[in-house]
PDB file of C-alpha atoms in Angstrom:
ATOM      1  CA  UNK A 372       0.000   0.000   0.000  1.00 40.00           C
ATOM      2  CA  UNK A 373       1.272   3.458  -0.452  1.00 40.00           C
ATOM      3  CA  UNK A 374       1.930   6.236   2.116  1.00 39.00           C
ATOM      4  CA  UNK A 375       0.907   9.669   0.967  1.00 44.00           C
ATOM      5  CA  UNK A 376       3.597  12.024   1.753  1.00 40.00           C
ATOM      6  CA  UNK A 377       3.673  15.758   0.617  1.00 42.00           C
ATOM      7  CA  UNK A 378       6.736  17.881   0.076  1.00 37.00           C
ATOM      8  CA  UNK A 379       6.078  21.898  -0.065  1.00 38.00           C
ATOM      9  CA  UNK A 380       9.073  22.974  -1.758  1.00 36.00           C
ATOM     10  CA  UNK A 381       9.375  26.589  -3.232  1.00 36.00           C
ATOM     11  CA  UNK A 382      12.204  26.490  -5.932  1.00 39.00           C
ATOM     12  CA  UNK A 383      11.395  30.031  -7.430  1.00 41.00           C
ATOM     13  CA  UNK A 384       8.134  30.956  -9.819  1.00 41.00           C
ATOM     14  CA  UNK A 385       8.323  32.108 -13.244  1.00 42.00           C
ATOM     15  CA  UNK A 386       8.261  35.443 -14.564  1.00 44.00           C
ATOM     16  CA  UNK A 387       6.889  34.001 -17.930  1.00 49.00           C
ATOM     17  CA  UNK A 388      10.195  34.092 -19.851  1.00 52.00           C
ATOM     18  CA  UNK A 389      11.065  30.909 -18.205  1.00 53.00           C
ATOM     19  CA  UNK A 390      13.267  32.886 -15.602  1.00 58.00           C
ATOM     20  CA  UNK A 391      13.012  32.286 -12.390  1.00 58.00           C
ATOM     21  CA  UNK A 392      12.579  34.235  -9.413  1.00 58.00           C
ATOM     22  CA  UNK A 393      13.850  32.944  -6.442  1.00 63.00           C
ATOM     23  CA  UNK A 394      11.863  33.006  -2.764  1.00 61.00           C
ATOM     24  CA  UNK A 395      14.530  33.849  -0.519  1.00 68.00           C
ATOM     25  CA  UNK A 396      14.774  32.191   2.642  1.00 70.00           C
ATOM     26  CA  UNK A 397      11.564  29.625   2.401  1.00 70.00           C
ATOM     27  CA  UNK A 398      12.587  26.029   2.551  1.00 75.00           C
ATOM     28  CA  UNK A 399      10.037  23.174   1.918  1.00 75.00           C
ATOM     29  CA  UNK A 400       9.298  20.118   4.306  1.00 79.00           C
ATOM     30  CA  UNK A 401       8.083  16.627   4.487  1.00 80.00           C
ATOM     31  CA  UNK A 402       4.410  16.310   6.395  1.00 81.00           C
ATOM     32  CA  UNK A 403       3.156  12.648   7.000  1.00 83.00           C
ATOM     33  CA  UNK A 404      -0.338  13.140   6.365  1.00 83.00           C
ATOM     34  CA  UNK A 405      -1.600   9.376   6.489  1.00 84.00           C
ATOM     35  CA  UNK A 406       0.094   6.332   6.924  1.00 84.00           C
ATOM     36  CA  UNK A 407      -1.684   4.236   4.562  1.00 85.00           C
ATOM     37  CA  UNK A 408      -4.112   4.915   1.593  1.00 87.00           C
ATOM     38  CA  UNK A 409      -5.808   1.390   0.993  1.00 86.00           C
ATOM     39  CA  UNK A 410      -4.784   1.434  -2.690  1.00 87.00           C
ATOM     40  CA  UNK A 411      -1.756   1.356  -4.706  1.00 83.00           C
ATOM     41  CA  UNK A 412      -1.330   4.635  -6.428  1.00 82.00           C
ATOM     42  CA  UNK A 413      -0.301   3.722  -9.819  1.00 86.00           C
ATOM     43  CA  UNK A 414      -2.271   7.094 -11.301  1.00 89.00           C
ATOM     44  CA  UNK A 415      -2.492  10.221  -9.020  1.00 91.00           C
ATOM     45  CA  UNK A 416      -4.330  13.397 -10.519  1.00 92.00           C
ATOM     46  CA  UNK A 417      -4.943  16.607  -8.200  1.00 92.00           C
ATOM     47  CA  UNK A 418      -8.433  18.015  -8.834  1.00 92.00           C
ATOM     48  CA  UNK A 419      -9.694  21.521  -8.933  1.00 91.00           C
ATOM     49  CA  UNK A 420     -11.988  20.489  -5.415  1.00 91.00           C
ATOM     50  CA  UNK A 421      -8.335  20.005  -4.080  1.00 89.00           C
ATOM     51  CA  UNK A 422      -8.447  16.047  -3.772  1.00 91.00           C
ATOM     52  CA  UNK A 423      -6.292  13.398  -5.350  1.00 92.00           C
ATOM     53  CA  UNK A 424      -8.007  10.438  -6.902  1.00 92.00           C
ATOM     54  CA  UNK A 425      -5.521   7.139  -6.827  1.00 92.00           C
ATOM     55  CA  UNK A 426      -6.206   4.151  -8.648  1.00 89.00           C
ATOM     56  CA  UNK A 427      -4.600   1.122  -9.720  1.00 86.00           C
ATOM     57  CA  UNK A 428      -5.204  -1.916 -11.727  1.00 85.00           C
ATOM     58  CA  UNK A 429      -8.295  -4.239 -10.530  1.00 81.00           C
ATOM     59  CA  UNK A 430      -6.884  -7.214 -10.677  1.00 78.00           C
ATOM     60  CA  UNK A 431      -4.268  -6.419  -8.122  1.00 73.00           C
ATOM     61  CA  UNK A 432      -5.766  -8.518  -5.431  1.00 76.00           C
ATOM     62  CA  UNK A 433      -7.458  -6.921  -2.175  1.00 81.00           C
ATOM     63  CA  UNK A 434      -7.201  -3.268  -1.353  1.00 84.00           C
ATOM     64  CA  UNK A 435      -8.756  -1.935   2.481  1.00 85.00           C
ATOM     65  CA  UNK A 436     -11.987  -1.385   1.197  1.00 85.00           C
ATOM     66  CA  UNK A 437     -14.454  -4.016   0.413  1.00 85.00           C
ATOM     67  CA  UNK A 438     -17.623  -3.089  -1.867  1.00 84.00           C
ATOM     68  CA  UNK A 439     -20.773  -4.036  -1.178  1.00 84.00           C
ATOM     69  CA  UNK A 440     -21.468  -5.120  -5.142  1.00 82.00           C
ATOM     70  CA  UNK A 441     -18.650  -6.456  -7.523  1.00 78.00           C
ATOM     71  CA  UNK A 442     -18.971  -4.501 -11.423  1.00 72.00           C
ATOM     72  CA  UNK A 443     -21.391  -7.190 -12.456  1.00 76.00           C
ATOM     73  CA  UNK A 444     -23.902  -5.940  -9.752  1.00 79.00           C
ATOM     74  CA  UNK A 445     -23.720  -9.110  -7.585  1.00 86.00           C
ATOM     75  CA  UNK A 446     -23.549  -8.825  -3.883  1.00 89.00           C
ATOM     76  CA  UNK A 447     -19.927  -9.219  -1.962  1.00 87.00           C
ATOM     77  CA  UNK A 448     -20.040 -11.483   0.818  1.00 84.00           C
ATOM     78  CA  UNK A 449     -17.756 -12.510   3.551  1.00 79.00           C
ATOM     79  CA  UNK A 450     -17.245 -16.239   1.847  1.00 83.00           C
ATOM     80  CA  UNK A 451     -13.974 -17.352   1.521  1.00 80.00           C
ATOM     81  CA  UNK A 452     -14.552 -16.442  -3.090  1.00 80.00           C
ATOM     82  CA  UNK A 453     -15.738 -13.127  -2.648  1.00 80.00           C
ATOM     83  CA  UNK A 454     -12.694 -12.483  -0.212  1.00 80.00           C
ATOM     84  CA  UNK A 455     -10.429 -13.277  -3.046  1.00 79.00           C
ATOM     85  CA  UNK A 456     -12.256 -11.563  -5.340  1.00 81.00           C
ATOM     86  CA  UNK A 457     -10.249  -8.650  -6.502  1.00 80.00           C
ATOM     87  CA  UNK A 458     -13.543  -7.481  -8.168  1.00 81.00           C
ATOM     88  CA  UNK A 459     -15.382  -7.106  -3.776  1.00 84.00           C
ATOM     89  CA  UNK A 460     -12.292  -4.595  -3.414  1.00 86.00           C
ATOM     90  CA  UNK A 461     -12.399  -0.634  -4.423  1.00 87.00           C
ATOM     91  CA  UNK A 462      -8.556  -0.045  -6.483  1.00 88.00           C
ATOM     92  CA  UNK A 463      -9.252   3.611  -6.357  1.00 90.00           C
ATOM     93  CA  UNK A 464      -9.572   6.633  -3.890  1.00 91.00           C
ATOM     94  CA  UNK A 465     -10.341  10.003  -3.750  1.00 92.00           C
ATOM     95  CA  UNK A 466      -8.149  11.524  -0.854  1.00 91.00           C
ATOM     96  CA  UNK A 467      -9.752  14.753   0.299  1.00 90.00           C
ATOM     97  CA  UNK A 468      -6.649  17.389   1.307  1.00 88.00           C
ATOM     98  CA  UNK A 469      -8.303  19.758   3.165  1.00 88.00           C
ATOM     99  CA  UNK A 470     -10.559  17.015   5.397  1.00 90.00           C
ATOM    100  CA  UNK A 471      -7.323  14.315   5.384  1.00 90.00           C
ATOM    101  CA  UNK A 472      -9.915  11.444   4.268  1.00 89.00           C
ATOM    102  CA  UNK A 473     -10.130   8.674   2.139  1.00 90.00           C
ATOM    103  CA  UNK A 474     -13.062   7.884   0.329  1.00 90.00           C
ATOM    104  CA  UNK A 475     -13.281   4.874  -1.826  1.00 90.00           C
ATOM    105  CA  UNK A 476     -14.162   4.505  -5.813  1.00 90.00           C
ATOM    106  CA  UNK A 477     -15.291   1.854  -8.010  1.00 85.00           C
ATOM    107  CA  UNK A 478     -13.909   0.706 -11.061  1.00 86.00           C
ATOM    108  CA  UNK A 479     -15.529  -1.185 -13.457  1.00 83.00           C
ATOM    109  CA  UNK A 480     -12.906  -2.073 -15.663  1.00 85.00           C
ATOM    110  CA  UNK A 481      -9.200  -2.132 -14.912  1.00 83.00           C
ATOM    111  CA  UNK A 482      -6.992   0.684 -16.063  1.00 84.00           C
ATOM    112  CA  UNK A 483      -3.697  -0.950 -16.234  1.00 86.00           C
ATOM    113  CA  UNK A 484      -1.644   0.971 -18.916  1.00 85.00           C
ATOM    114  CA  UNK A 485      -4.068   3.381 -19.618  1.00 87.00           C
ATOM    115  CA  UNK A 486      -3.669   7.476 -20.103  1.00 88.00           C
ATOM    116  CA  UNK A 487      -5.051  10.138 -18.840  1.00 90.00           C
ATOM    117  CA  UNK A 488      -6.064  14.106 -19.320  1.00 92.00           C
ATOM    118  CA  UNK A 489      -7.925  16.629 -17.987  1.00 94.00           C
ATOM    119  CA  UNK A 490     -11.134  17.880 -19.692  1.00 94.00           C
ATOM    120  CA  UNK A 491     -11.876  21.864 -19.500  1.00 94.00           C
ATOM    121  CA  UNK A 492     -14.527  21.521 -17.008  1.00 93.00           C
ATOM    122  CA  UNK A 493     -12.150  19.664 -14.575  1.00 93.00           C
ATOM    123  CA  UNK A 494     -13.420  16.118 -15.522  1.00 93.00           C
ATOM    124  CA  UNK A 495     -10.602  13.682 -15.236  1.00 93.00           C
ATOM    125  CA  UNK A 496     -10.722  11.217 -18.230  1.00 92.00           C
ATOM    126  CA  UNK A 497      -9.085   8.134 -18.646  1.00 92.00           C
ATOM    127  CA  UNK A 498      -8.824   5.858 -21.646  1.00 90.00           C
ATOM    128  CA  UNK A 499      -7.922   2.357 -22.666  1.00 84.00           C
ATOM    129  CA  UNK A 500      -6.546  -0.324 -19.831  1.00 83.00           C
ATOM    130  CA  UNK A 501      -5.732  -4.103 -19.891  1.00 85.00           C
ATOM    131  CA  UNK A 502      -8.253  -7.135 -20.990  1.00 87.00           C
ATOM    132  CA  UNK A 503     -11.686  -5.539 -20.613  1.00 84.00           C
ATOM    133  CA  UNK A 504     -10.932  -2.205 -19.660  1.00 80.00           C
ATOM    134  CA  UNK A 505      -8.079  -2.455 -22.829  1.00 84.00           C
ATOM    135  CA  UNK A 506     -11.329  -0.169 -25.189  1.00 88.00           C
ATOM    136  CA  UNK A 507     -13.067   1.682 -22.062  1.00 90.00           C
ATOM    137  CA  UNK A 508     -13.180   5.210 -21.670  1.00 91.00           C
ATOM    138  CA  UNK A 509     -13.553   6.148 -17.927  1.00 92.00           C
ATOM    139  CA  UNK A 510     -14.681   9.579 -16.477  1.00 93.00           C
ATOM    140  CA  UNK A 511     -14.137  11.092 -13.048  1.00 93.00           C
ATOM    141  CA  UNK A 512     -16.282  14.614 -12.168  1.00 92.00           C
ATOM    142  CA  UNK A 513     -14.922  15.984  -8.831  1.00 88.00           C
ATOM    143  CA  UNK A 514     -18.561  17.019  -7.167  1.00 82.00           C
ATOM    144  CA  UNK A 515     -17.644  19.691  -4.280  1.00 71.00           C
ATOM    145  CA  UNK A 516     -19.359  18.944  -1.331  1.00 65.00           C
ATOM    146  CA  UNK A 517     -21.021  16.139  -3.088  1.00 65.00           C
ATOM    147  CA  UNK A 518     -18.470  13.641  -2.453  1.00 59.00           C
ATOM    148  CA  UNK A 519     -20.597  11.085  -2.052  1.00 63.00           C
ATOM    149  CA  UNK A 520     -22.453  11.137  -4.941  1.00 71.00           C
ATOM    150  CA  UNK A 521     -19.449  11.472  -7.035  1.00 84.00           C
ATOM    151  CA  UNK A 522     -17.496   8.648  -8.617  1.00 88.00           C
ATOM    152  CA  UNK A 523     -16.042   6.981 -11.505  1.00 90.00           C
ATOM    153  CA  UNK A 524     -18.292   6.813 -14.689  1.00 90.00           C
ATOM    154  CA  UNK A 525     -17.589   4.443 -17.623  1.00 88.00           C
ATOM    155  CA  UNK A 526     -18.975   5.743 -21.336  1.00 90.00           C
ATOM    156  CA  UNK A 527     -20.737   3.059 -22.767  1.00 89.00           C
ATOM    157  CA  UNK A 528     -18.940   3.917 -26.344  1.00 89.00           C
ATOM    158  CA  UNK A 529     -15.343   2.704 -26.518  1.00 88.00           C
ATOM    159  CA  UNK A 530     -12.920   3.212 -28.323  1.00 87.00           C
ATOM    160  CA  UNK A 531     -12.094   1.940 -31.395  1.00 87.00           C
ATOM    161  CA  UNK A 532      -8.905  -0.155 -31.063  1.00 85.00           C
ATOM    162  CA  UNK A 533      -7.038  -0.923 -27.601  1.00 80.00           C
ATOM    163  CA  UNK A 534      -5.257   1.666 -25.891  1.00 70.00           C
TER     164      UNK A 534
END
């Protein structure tokens, strides 16, 4: 599992012709903010609603947080299948900065290998992935306060050819 660790370091801003003005006397520092995320962070994107969503590939075995329904829409139980069920287990997060919480994402098809961009309304999108998720095109809307209602949403065109 990964630790989350940010660094504030101030190396100088730009002027705009790639000069750079130095901040005299401000050094950065390391601040453990949590010791453990529940995912691998294989992807990391800062949103505009200052959080970071994580995610890693699905089949990576168990993360901290079991789901209640795997992608087909069949119940997770406690049995000893569903606890090796990568598909019972959340492989991404969105880590809220300013409230230092986790909250956890579902998936529906893994990501492994794919890209990623920004859209200009702050919609994360992500494209292509391994196996089934090798043609998927994934988006994730940061929501504000809304953080519960928000999550990952998979377009129901793919593309044309894998990743």
């Amino acid at each position: 599992m990964i630790i989350i660790l940010f660094i504030f370091v101030f190396v100088g801003l730009s002027n705009g012709a790639n000069q750079k003005i130095p901040l005299q006397g401000r050094k950065g520092q390391w601040q453990l903010l949590l010791n453990n995320t529940g995912v691998v962070g294989m992807h990391m994107a800062l949103t505009y609603e200052n959080t970071v969503i994580m995610f890693d590939q699905t089949e990576a075995g168990q993360s901290r947080y079991k789901l209640r329904k795997r992608f087909n829409g069949t119940m997770c139980k406690t049995n000893q299948h569903d606890l090796t069920d990568s598909t019972c287990f959340a492989h991404s997060v969105e880590y809220d900065i300013s409230s230092n919480r986790i909250r956890p994402l579902r998936l529906d098809t893994d990501p492994w290998c794919s890209s990623g961009s920004f859209l200009s309304n702050g919609t994360l999108l992500q494209t292509g992935g391994f196996h089934q998720g090798a043609k998927r095109v994934r988006y994730y809307r940061p929501c504000g306060g809304n953080h519960h209602q928000c999550d990952w949403i998979q377009s129901k065109k793919s593309l044309s050819d894998e990743r």
